Tab-separated table of C-alpha atoms and ligand atoms in Angstrom:
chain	number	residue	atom	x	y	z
A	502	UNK	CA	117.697	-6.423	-51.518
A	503	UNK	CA	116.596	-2.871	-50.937
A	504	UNK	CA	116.976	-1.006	-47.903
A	505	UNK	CA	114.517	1.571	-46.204
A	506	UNK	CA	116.389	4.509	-44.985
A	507	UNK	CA	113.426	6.030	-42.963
A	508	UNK	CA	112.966	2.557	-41.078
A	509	UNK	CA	116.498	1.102	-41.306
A	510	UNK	CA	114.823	-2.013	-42.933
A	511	UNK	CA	116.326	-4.784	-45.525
A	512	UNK	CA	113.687	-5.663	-47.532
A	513	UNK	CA	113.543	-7.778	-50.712
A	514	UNK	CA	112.214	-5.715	-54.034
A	515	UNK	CA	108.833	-7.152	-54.354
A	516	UNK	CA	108.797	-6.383	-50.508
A	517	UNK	CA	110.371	-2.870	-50.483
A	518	UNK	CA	107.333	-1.750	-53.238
A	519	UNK	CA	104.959	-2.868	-50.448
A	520	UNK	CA	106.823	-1.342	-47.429
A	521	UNK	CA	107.144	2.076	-49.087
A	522	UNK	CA	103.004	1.607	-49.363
A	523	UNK	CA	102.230	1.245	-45.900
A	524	UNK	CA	101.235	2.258	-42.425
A	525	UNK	CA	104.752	0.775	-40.897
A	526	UNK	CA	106.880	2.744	-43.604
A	527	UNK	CA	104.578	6.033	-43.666
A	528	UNK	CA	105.309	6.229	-39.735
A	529	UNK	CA	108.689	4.572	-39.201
A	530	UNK	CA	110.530	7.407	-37.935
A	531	UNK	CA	107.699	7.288	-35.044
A	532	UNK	CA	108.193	3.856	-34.222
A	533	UNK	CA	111.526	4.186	-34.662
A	534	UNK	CA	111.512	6.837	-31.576
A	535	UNK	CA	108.934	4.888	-29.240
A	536	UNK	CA	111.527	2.166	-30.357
A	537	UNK	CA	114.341	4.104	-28.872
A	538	UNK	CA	112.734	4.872	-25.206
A	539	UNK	CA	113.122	1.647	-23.497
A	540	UNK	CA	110.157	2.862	-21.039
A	541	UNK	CA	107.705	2.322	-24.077
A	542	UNK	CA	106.080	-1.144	-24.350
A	543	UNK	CA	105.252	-3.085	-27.544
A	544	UNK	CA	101.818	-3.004	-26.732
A	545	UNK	CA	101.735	0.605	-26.449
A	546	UNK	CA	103.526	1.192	-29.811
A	547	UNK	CA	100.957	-1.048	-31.485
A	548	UNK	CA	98.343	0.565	-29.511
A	549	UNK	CA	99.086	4.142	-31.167
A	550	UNK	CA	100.457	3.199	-34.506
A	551	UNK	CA	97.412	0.324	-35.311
A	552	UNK	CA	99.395	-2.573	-35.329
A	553	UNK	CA	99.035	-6.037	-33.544
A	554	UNK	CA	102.010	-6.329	-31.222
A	555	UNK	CA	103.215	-9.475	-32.277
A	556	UNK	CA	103.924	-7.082	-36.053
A	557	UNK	CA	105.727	-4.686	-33.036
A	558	UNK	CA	107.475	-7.021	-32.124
A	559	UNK	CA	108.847	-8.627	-35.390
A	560	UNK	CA	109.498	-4.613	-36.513
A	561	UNK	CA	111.371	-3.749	-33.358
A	562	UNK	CA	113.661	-7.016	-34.365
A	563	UNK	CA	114.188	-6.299	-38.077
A	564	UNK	CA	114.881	-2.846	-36.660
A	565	UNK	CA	117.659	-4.132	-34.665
A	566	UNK	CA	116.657	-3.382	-31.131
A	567	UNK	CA	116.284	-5.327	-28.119
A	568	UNK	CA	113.839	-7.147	-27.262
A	569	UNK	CA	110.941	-6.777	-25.440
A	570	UNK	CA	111.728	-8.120	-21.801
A	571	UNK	CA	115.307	-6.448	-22.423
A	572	UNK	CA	113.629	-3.378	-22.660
A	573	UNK	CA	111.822	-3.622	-19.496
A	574	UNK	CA	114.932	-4.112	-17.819
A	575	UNK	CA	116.301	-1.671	-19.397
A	576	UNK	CA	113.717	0.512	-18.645
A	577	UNK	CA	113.114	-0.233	-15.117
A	578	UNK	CA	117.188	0.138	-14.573
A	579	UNK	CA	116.463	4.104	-15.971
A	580	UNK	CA	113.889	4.794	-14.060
A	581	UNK	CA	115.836	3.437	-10.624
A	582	UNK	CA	118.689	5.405	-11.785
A	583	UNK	CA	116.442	8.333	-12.080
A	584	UNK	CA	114.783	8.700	-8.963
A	585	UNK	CA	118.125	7.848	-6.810
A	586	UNK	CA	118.663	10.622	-4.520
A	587	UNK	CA	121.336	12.999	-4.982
A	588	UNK	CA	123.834	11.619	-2.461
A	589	UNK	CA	123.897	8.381	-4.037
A	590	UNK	CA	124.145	10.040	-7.749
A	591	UNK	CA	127.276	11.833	-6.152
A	592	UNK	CA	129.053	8.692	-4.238
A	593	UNK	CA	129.076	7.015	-8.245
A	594	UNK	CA	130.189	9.610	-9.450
A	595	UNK	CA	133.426	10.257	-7.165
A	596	UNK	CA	133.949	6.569	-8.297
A	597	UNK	CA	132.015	4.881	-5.171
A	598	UNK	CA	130.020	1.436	-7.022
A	599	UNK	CA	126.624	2.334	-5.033
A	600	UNK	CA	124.610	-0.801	-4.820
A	601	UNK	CA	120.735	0.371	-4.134
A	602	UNK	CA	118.798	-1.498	-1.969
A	603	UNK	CA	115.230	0.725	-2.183
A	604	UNK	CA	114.757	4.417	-3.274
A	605	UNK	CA	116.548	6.231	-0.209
A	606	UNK	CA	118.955	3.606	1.390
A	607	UNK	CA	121.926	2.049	-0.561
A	608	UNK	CA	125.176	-0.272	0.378
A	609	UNK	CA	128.473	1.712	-0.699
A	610	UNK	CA	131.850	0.247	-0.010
A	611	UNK	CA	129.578	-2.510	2.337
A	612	UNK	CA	128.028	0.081	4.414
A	613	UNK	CA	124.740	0.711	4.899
A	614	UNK	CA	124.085	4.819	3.621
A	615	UNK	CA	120.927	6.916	3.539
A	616	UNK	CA	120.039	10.434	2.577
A	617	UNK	CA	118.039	12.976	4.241
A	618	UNK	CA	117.291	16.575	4.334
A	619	UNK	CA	118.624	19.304	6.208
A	620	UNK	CA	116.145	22.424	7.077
A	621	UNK	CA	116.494	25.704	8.000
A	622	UNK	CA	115.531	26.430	11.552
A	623	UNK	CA	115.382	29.310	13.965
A	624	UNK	CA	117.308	28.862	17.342
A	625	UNK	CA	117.202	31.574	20.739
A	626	UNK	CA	114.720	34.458	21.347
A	627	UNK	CA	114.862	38.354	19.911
A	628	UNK	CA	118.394	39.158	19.669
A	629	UNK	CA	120.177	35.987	20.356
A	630	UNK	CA	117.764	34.247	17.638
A	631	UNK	CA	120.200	32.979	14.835
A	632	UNK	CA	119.143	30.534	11.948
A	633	UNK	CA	120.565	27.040	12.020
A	634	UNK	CA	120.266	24.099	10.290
A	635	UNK	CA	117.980	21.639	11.780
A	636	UNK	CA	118.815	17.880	11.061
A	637	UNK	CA	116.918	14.953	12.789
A	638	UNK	CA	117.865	11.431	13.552
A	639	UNK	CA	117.177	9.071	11.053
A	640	UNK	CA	114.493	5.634	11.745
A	641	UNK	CA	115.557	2.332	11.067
A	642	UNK	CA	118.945	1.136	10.351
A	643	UNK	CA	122.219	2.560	8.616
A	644	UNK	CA	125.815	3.239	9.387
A	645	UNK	CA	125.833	6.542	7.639
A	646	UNK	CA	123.331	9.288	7.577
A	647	UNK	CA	123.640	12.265	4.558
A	648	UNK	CA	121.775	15.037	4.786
A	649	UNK	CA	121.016	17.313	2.294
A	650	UNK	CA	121.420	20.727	2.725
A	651	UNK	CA	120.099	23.717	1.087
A	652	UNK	CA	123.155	24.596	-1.136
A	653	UNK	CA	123.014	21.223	-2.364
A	654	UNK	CA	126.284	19.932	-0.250
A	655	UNK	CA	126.058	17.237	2.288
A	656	UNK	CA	126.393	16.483	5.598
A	657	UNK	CA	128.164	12.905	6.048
A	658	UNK	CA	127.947	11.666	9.830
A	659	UNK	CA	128.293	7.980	10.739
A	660	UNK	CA	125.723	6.187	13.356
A	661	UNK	CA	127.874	6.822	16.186
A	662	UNK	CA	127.490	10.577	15.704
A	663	UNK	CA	123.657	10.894	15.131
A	664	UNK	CA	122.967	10.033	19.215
A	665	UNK	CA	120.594	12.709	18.809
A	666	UNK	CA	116.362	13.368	18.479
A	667	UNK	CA	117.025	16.553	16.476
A	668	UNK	CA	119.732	18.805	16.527
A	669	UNK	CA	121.127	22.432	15.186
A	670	UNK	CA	124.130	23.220	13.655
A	671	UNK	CA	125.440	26.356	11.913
A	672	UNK	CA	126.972	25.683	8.334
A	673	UNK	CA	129.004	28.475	8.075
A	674	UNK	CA	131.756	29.987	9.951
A	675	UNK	CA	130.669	32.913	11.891
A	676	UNK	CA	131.936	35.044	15.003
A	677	UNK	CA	129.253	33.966	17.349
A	678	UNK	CA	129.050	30.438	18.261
A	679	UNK	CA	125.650	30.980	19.506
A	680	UNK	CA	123.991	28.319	21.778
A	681	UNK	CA	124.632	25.373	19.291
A	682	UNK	CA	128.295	25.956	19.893
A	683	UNK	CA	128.532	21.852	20.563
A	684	UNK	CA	127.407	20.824	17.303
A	685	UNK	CA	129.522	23.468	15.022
A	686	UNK	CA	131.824	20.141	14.561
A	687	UNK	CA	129.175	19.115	12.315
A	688	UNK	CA	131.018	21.462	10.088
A	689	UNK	CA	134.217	19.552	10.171
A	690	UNK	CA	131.763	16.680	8.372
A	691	UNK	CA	130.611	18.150	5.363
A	692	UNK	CA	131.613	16.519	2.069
A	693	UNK	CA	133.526	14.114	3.957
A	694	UNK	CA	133.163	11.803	1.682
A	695	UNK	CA	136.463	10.077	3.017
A	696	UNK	CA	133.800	8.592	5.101
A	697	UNK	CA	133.013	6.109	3.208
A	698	UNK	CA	136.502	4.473	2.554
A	699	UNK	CA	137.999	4.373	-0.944
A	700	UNK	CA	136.471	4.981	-3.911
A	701	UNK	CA	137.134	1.720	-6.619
A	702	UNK	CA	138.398	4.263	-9.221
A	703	UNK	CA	139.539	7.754	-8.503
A	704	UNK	CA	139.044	10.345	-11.015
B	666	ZN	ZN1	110.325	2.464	-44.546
């Protein structure tokens, strides 16, 4: 037995002469690398390289990956992961198991969580015109509501507290409380993740 380095192959000797000859060995490290993104079908290898994907599929098992609906799975897993928004990316990461239900709502620690996006937002006339942040209430159901703001922290209010159509609040401390002086306790929910209940694992 003879192995190919370039393709990680056993081959027999008669075999190895032949596989050092042809198309498969002359671009292994290729399929090799399609091989390795999970997001790459057979087909599509055997498109570009000139095989039949049945010969794709044989390869990709001497080769020692998975197979082909594996890699679909695999792949469509990656690409979920990829596209979840930020606050759900956060939540596993302080140890939270996220359980997605579509691209922006999940179930963490059994309740119901979506993300949205805070905006900046001018509030008052000349002089008593300050900046805010400008959140809106969220469509549809949930029991908490996220939103995003522009330094990349987040806002964490449960249902009870979103009773409003849009509202203002003012991130930072500052001396003047301004006219949205009632919702400066958004504040007080920032990163409060403790929202949520317990993480599984804490880190
Ligand atoms: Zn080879």
């Amino acid at each position: 037995m003879r192995y190919c380095q370039t393709c990680r192959l056993q081959l027999d000797k008669r075999g190895f002469k032949r596989h050092t000859l042809s198309a498969v060995h002359r671009k292994g490290k290729l399929i090799r690398a399609m091989l390795e993104r999970n997001c790459i079908t057979h087909a599509e290898i055997a498109r570009r390289i000139g095989l039949t994907r049945e010969r794709v599929r044989q390869l990709a098992l001497q080769m020692g990956f998975a197979d082909g609906r594996s890699r679909h799975a695999i792949c469509r897993m990656e690409r979920r992961k990829k596209e979840m928004p930020e606050f759900f990316v956060q939540a596993q990461k302080r140890g939270f198991a996220v359980e997605l239900l579509g691209p922006r709502n999940a179930y963490i620690n059994g309740k119901l969580c979506i993300q949205r996006k805070a905006c900046w937002h001018d509030v008052g006339r000349s002089e008593y015109k300050y900046t805010y942040l400008s959140i809106r209430q969220p469509a549809g159901r949930f029991d908490i509501c996220a939103w995003k703001l522009p330094d990349g922290r987040f806002l964490i209010l449960p249902k009870e507290l979103t009773g409003f159509r849009q509202t203002t609040f003012n991130p930072e401390e500052s001396e003047h409380l301004g006219t949205a002086s009632s919702s400066h306790h958004y504040r007080q929910h920032i990163e409060r993740w403790s929202l949520l209940g317990r993480p599984r694992r804490s880190k």
